[in-house]
Structure formats: C-alpha cells, structure tokens
Amino acid sequence: MLTFDVPDGTRLAYHRMGAGGDRPLVCIPGGPMMRSAYFGDLGGLAAQRELVLLDLRGTGDSAKPADLAGSRVDRQAEDIEALRVTLGLEQLDLLGHSAAGDLVLAYGARYPERVRSLVLVCARARTAGIDFPVERRREALELRRDEPWYEEVRPAFERAVSGAASDEDFALLDRLSYGRWDAAAQTHAALCEEWFDETAAGAYLSPGAFDGADAARAVLADLEAPVLVLSGALDGSPRPDSAAEVAGLFPHGEHIVQADAAHNPWVDGPDDFVRTVTEFLARDHH
C-alpha cells in the first residue's frame, strides 16, 4: 500500500500490482465507492500490465475526508489529478468500472490533456448527460429466462423497481451482475456486499454531481485520447446499445461487447476481458 495527500488534506491509498507494459493502468472502482480490492487482478490483467488501484476517499485503506461533501463524484476528479502528480506521469491510462465511469469522465472533462487513453467497463456516463433507465434492466432479466433462479429473481426485481425490495431481494438480484452464478461470481458478490458503504455511495451521488453535464459533454466530444467502451452482452446497465451511445460521444471511441458477460466481465470471462483490454492498450495511441 502506498499513500498520497490530496488538496483538502485527505490521505488516500493506492496499490500497485503486476508488471508489463511501459505505463501503468490506473483503475478506478465503481460501486459507487467500492474499495479497489474488488478488482482482484482484473482477471489476470496484472500479468500483462502494471495496475494502479485507487482506494477512493473513505474506502479501503484511504482515510475518510473531514467533509463528506468532498466525496461527490465531480469533486473526486481532483483526487485522480493528485494521483497523477504523485505517479510522476504526464498522462494517464485510466480504467473506470460501473459508477466510476462518471468519475473518469469528470476527470477527462476537467483535464483532457492529461488523458492518454480511457477504458470504460460497463460504465455509467451521467457526467456527460447519458443515463441508463432502470426499465432497460428488465430486458437483461428476460435474457436469463432459462436460468434455474429466474422464477425467484423476477419478483425480487419487480419489488426493487417499485421501491419495496428487501435485503434478501437485493441479494437475489446479484445474479444479474454475472454471466454465470458460479463459485467465482458468488465469492465476488459476497465481497462486494461486505464492502459496500451506503453513506459513501450517497455522498458520491449527492445533489449537483452532474450539473455540469452539458459542458463536460462538449469537452469530451473533442477528447483526443482513444476510448474503449466494453459492455457485457447480458448486462442491464448499460445494455450494449446504450454503451455504443457512450462510445459515440468520443471522436476516437470504440465499443466492444463481451459475450456471455454481465456487469463484471473480468469475473465472467477473464481471458476475453484481458485480451480485449491488452490489445487496446498495446496500440500506439500517439
């Protein structure tokens, strides 16, 4: 574990893992506000590329900020910039998963010249004014009709949509986040449940987080860096067509759908995930 201080005095932690490639890939966790340990080694990506895994403020080994308002997603862009300075890099190769899509896009909109490449994995894009309606998750649910758990999960899903879900219902819905509900998926889901911090997640998405979406979108539309948008064929948020819309924001955006994967593609198909990301990063981006 390594640490650095951000401008408001909060001490953040990051972890270096693996080797390979001439530049590290800085990985920002989703959740929102999940500790970076849920990435594991990203399906073996660490064997191909050095990973820098950031624990967002108040998660993992990072300190809690004195003012929780500093955890709002747009404000945490300054934490990524402080990490860049700490690493001594002119530009960053950045990966954001799920809710961290909002954060890496906020960073890209504020510091476009500091972004060498972006990898958006099943990522949100509310920073740029694109949201994924909950209703689209029903389409993903219907793709799972042949699963032995479908008849149990469907009513739990409807209760969640109506706002009446129990903790047991949300535990059932974990199945939709994985292409297979096998031992690896169950272990990963259990860790995510243990590490999720509802208070921190609420602060991340507090009012005003996306007020600058139009301005951010305009900057991102001119981003020179290449952008890989990776979605899972079985994911409900985003559905692949929504992920393609996100890729279309960027002048150098591309979209790849990972077959048989849902919201955590490095768990569902590690070999496919590693191959896709490694090939993208291996290109000469400049």
Coordinates of C-alpha atoms in Angstrom, one line a residue:
M1 CA 0.0 0.0 0.0
L2 CA 1.2 3.5 -0.9
T3 CA -0.3 6.8 0.1
F4 CA -0.5 10.4 -1.0
D5 CA -2.3 13.5 0.2
V6 CA -5.0 15.4 -1.9
P7 CA -5.5 19.2 -1.7
D8 CA -8.1 19.1 1.1
G9 CA -5.6 17.1 3.3
T10 CA -7.2 13.7 3.0
R11 CA -4.7 10.9 2.8
L12 CA -5.6 8.3 0.0
A13 CA -4.1 4.9 -0.6
Y14 CA -3.3 3.1 -3.8
H15 CA -2.0 -0.4 -4.6
R16 CA 0.4 -1.4 -7.3
M17 CA 0.1 -4.8 -8.8
G18 CA 1.7 -6.8 -11.6
A19 CA 4.1 -5.6 -14.3
G20 CA 4.3 -5.3 -18.0
G21 CA 3.8 -2.5 -20.5
D22 CA 5.6 0.8 -20.3
R23 CA 2.9 2.6 -18.4
P24 CA 0.6 1.6 -15.5
L25 CA -3.2 1.4 -16.0
V26 CA -4.9 3.4 -13.2
C27 CA -8.0 1.6 -12.2
I28 CA -10.9 3.5 -10.5
P29 CA -13.5 1.3 -8.7
G30 CA -17.3 1.6 -9.1
G31 CA -19.9 0.6 -6.6
P32 CA -20.2 3.5 -6.2
M33 CA -17.4 3.9 -3.6
M34 CA -16.3 0.2 -3.5
R35 CA -12.8 -0.5 -2.3
S36 CA -10.4 -1.3 -5.1
A37 CA -9.8 -4.8 -3.8
Y38 CA -12.9 -6.0 -5.6
F39 CA -11.0 -5.7 -8.8
G40 CA -8.7 -8.6 -7.7
D41 CA -6.1 -8.8 -10.5
L42 CA -8.8 -7.9 -13.1
G43 CA -9.0 -11.5 -14.4
G44 CA -5.3 -11.8 -14.9
L45 CA -4.7 -8.4 -16.5
A46 CA -2.0 -7.7 -13.9
A47 CA 0.1 -10.4 -15.6
Q48 CA 0.1 -8.2 -18.8
R49 CA 0.1 -4.7 -17.4
E50 CA 1.0 -3.0 -14.1
L51 CA -2.2 -1.9 -12.4
V52 CA -2.5 1.1 -10.0
L53 CA -5.7 0.5 -7.9
L54 CA -7.0 3.6 -6.2
D55 CA -9.0 3.4 -3.0
L56 CA -11.4 6.3 -3.2
R57 CA -11.7 8.5 -0.1
G58 CA -13.1 6.7 2.9
T59 CA -12.8 3.3 1.3
G60 CA -10.3 0.5 1.7
D61 CA -7.0 1.9 3.1
S62 CA -7.9 5.5 2.3
A63 CA -8.8 8.0 5.1
K64 CA -12.3 9.3 5.5
P65 CA -12.5 13.0 4.5
A66 CA -13.2 15.6 7.2
D67 CA -16.1 16.8 5.0
L68 CA -18.2 14.2 3.3
A69 CA -19.2 16.7 0.6
G70 CA -15.7 16.2 -0.9
S71 CA -16.8 12.7 -1.9
R72 CA -19.2 14.0 -4.5
V73 CA -18.1 12.4 -7.8
D74 CA -17.2 15.5 -9.7
R75 CA -15.0 16.7 -6.8
Q76 CA -13.1 13.5 -6.7
A77 CA -11.6 14.3 -10.1
E78 CA -9.1 16.3 -8.2
D79 CA -8.0 13.1 -6.3
I80 CA -7.2 11.5 -9.6
E81 CA -5.1 14.5 -10.7
A82 CA -3.3 14.4 -7.4
L83 CA -2.6 10.7 -8.0
R84 CA -1.2 11.5 -11.5
V85 CA 1.2 14.0 -10.0
T86 CA 2.2 11.5 -7.3
L87 CA 3.0 8.9 -10.0
G88 CA 5.0 11.4 -12.0
L89 CA 3.1 10.8 -15.2
E90 CA 2.3 13.4 -17.9
Q91 CA -0.8 11.5 -18.9
L92 CA -2.8 8.6 -17.5
D93 CA -4.2 5.4 -19.0
L94 CA -7.4 5.2 -17.0
L95 CA -9.9 2.4 -16.4
G96 CA -13.3 3.1 -14.8
H97 CA -15.8 0.4 -13.9
S98 CA -19.6 0.9 -13.4
A99 CA -20.2 4.1 -11.4
A100 CA -16.6 5.1 -11.8
G101 CA -17.4 5.8 -15.4
D102 CA -18.9 9.1 -14.1
L103 CA -15.7 9.8 -12.2
V104 CA -13.2 9.2 -15.0
L105 CA -15.3 11.2 -17.4
A106 CA -15.4 14.0 -14.9
Y107 CA -11.6 13.8 -14.8
G108 CA -11.4 13.7 -18.6
A109 CA -13.7 16.7 -18.9
R110 CA -11.6 18.7 -16.4
Y111 CA -8.1 17.6 -17.5
P112 CA -8.5 16.3 -21.1
E113 CA -4.8 16.9 -21.9
R114 CA -3.9 14.5 -19.1
V115 CA -5.8 11.6 -20.5
R116 CA -3.7 9.2 -22.7
S117 CA -6.5 6.6 -23.0
L118 CA -9.8 5.6 -21.4
V119 CA -11.2 2.1 -20.7
L120 CA -14.8 2.3 -19.7
V121 CA -16.0 -1.1 -18.4
C122 CA -19.8 -1.5 -18.1
A123 CA -19.6 2.2 -17.1
R124 CA -22.0 5.0 -16.3
A125 CA -21.9 8.3 -18.2
R126 CA -24.1 10.6 -16.2
T127 CA -21.3 13.1 -16.2
A128 CA -21.9 13.5 -20.0
G129 CA -25.7 13.5 -19.7
I130 CA -26.3 9.9 -20.6
D131 CA -28.3 7.8 -18.1
F132 CA -29.5 4.2 -18.3
P133 CA -33.2 3.8 -17.4
V134 CA -34.0 1.1 -14.9
E135 CA -36.5 -0.2 -17.3
R136 CA -33.8 -1.4 -19.6
R137 CA -32.7 -3.8 -16.9
R138 CA -35.9 -5.8 -17.4
E139 CA -34.6 -6.6 -20.9
A140 CA -31.5 -8.1 -19.4
L141 CA -33.6 -10.0 -16.9
E142 CA -35.6 -11.6 -19.7
L143 CA -32.4 -12.8 -21.3
R144 CA -31.9 -15.1 -18.3
R145 CA -35.2 -16.9 -18.6
D146 CA -33.5 -20.3 -18.8
E147 CA -31.5 -19.8 -15.6
P148 CA -32.7 -22.0 -12.7
W149 CA -33.0 -18.9 -10.5
Y150 CA -35.1 -16.9 -12.9
E151 CA -38.5 -17.5 -11.3
E152 CA -37.1 -16.5 -7.9
V153 CA -35.3 -13.4 -9.1
R154 CA -38.1 -12.0 -11.3
P155 CA -40.4 -11.0 -8.4
A156 CA -37.4 -9.6 -6.5
F157 CA -36.7 -7.5 -9.5
E158 CA -40.2 -6.1 -9.6
R159 CA -40.1 -5.3 -5.9
A160 CA -36.8 -3.4 -6.5
V161 CA -38.3 -1.4 -9.3
S162 CA -41.3 -0.4 -7.2
G163 CA -39.0 0.5 -4.2
A164 CA -40.2 -2.3 -2.0
A165 CA -37.2 -4.6 -2.1
S166 CA -35.7 -6.3 1.0
D167 CA -32.1 -7.0 1.6
E168 CA -32.9 -10.6 0.6
D169 CA -34.3 -9.3 -2.7
F170 CA -31.1 -7.4 -3.5
A171 CA -29.0 -10.5 -2.7
L172 CA -31.1 -12.4 -5.3
L173 CA -30.5 -9.6 -7.8
D174 CA -26.7 -10.1 -7.5
R175 CA -27.2 -13.0 -10.0
L176 CA -27.9 -10.5 -12.7
S177 CA -24.5 -8.9 -12.4
Y178 CA -22.7 -12.1 -13.5
G179 CA -22.9 -14.2 -16.7
R180 CA -22.8 -17.4 -14.6
W181 CA -23.8 -17.7 -10.9
D182 CA -20.8 -19.9 -10.2
A183 CA -18.4 -20.0 -7.2
A184 CA -16.3 -17.2 -8.6
A185 CA -19.3 -15.0 -9.0
Q186 CA -20.7 -15.9 -5.6
T187 CA -17.4 -15.1 -3.9
H188 CA -17.1 -11.7 -5.7
A189 CA -20.7 -10.8 -4.9
A190 CA -20.2 -11.6 -1.2
L191 CA -17.1 -9.3 -1.0
C192 CA -19.0 -6.5 -2.8
E193 CA -21.9 -6.8 -0.3
E194 CA -19.5 -6.8 2.6
W195 CA -17.6 -3.7 1.4
F196 CA -20.4 -1.6 0.1
D197 CA -20.9 1.6 2.1
E198 CA -24.3 3.2 1.6
T199 CA -23.3 6.5 3.2
A200 CA -20.2 6.9 1.0
A201 CA -22.3 5.9 -2.1
G202 CA -24.9 8.6 -1.2
A203 CA -22.2 11.2 -0.9
Y204 CA -20.8 10.2 -4.3
L205 CA -24.1 10.9 -5.9
S206 CA -25.2 13.9 -3.8
P207 CA -27.2 16.7 -5.5
G208 CA -25.3 18.7 -8.0
A209 CA -22.9 15.9 -9.1
F210 CA -24.0 16.1 -12.7
D211 CA -25.0 19.8 -13.0
G212 CA -22.2 20.4 -15.5
A213 CA -23.1 17.6 -17.9
D214 CA -23.6 19.8 -21.0
A215 CA -20.2 21.5 -20.5
A216 CA -18.5 18.1 -19.8
R217 CA -20.0 16.5 -22.9
A218 CA -18.7 19.3 -25.1
V219 CA -15.2 18.8 -23.8
L220 CA -15.4 15.0 -24.1
A221 CA -16.6 15.4 -27.7
D222 CA -13.2 16.9 -28.5
L223 CA -11.1 14.4 -26.5
E224 CA -8.0 13.4 -28.4
A225 CA -7.5 10.2 -26.4
P226 CA -8.7 6.8 -27.7
V227 CA -11.6 5.4 -25.7
L228 CA -12.6 1.7 -25.3
V229 CA -16.2 1.1 -24.1
L230 CA -16.6 -2.5 -23.0
S231 CA -20.0 -3.8 -22.3
G232 CA -21.4 -7.2 -21.3
A233 CA -24.0 -8.9 -23.6
L234 CA -26.1 -9.8 -20.6
D235 CA -25.7 -6.5 -18.6
G236 CA -28.7 -4.4 -17.9
S237 CA -26.8 -1.2 -17.1
P238 CA -25.7 -0.5 -19.7
R239 CA -27.3 -2.5 -22.3
P240 CA -24.9 -2.8 -25.3
D241 CA -26.8 -0.2 -27.4
S242 CA -26.5 2.3 -24.6
A243 CA -22.8 1.5 -24.3
A244 CA -22.5 2.1 -28.0
E245 CA -24.1 5.5 -27.5
V246 CA -21.4 6.3 -24.9
A247 CA -18.7 5.3 -27.3
G248 CA -20.2 7.6 -29.9
L249 CA -19.5 10.6 -27.7
F250 CA -15.8 10.4 -28.5
P251 CA -14.0 11.1 -31.7
H252 CA -11.9 8.1 -31.1
G253 CA -14.4 5.8 -29.3
E254 CA -15.0 2.2 -30.0
H255 CA -17.4 -0.3 -28.4
I256 CA -16.8 -4.0 -27.8
V257 CA -19.4 -6.4 -26.4
Q258 CA -18.1 -9.3 -24.4
A259 CA -20.3 -12.4 -25.0
D260 CA -21.7 -14.3 -22.0
A261 CA -20.7 -11.5 -19.6
A262 CA -22.9 -9.2 -17.5
H263 CA -21.7 -6.3 -15.2
N264 CA -18.3 -7.8 -14.1
P265 CA -16.7 -9.1 -17.3
W266 CA -13.3 -9.9 -15.8
V267 CA -15.1 -12.4 -13.5
D268 CA -17.3 -13.8 -16.2
G269 CA -14.7 -14.3 -18.9
P270 CA -11.3 -13.3 -17.7
D271 CA -9.4 -14.5 -20.8
D272 CA -11.7 -12.5 -23.2
F273 CA -11.5 -9.4 -20.9
V274 CA -7.7 -9.5 -20.6
R275 CA -7.3 -10.0 -24.4
T276 CA -9.6 -7.0 -25.3
V277 CA -8.1 -4.6 -22.8
T278 CA -4.5 -5.6 -23.6
E279 CA -4.9 -5.3 -27.3
F280 CA -6.4 -1.8 -26.9
L281 CA -3.6 -0.6 -24.6
A282 CA -0.9 -2.1 -26.8
R283 CA -1.8 0.2 -29.7
D284 CA 0.4 3.3 -30.3
H285 CA -2.0 5.9 -29.1
H286 CA 0.2 8.8 -30.1

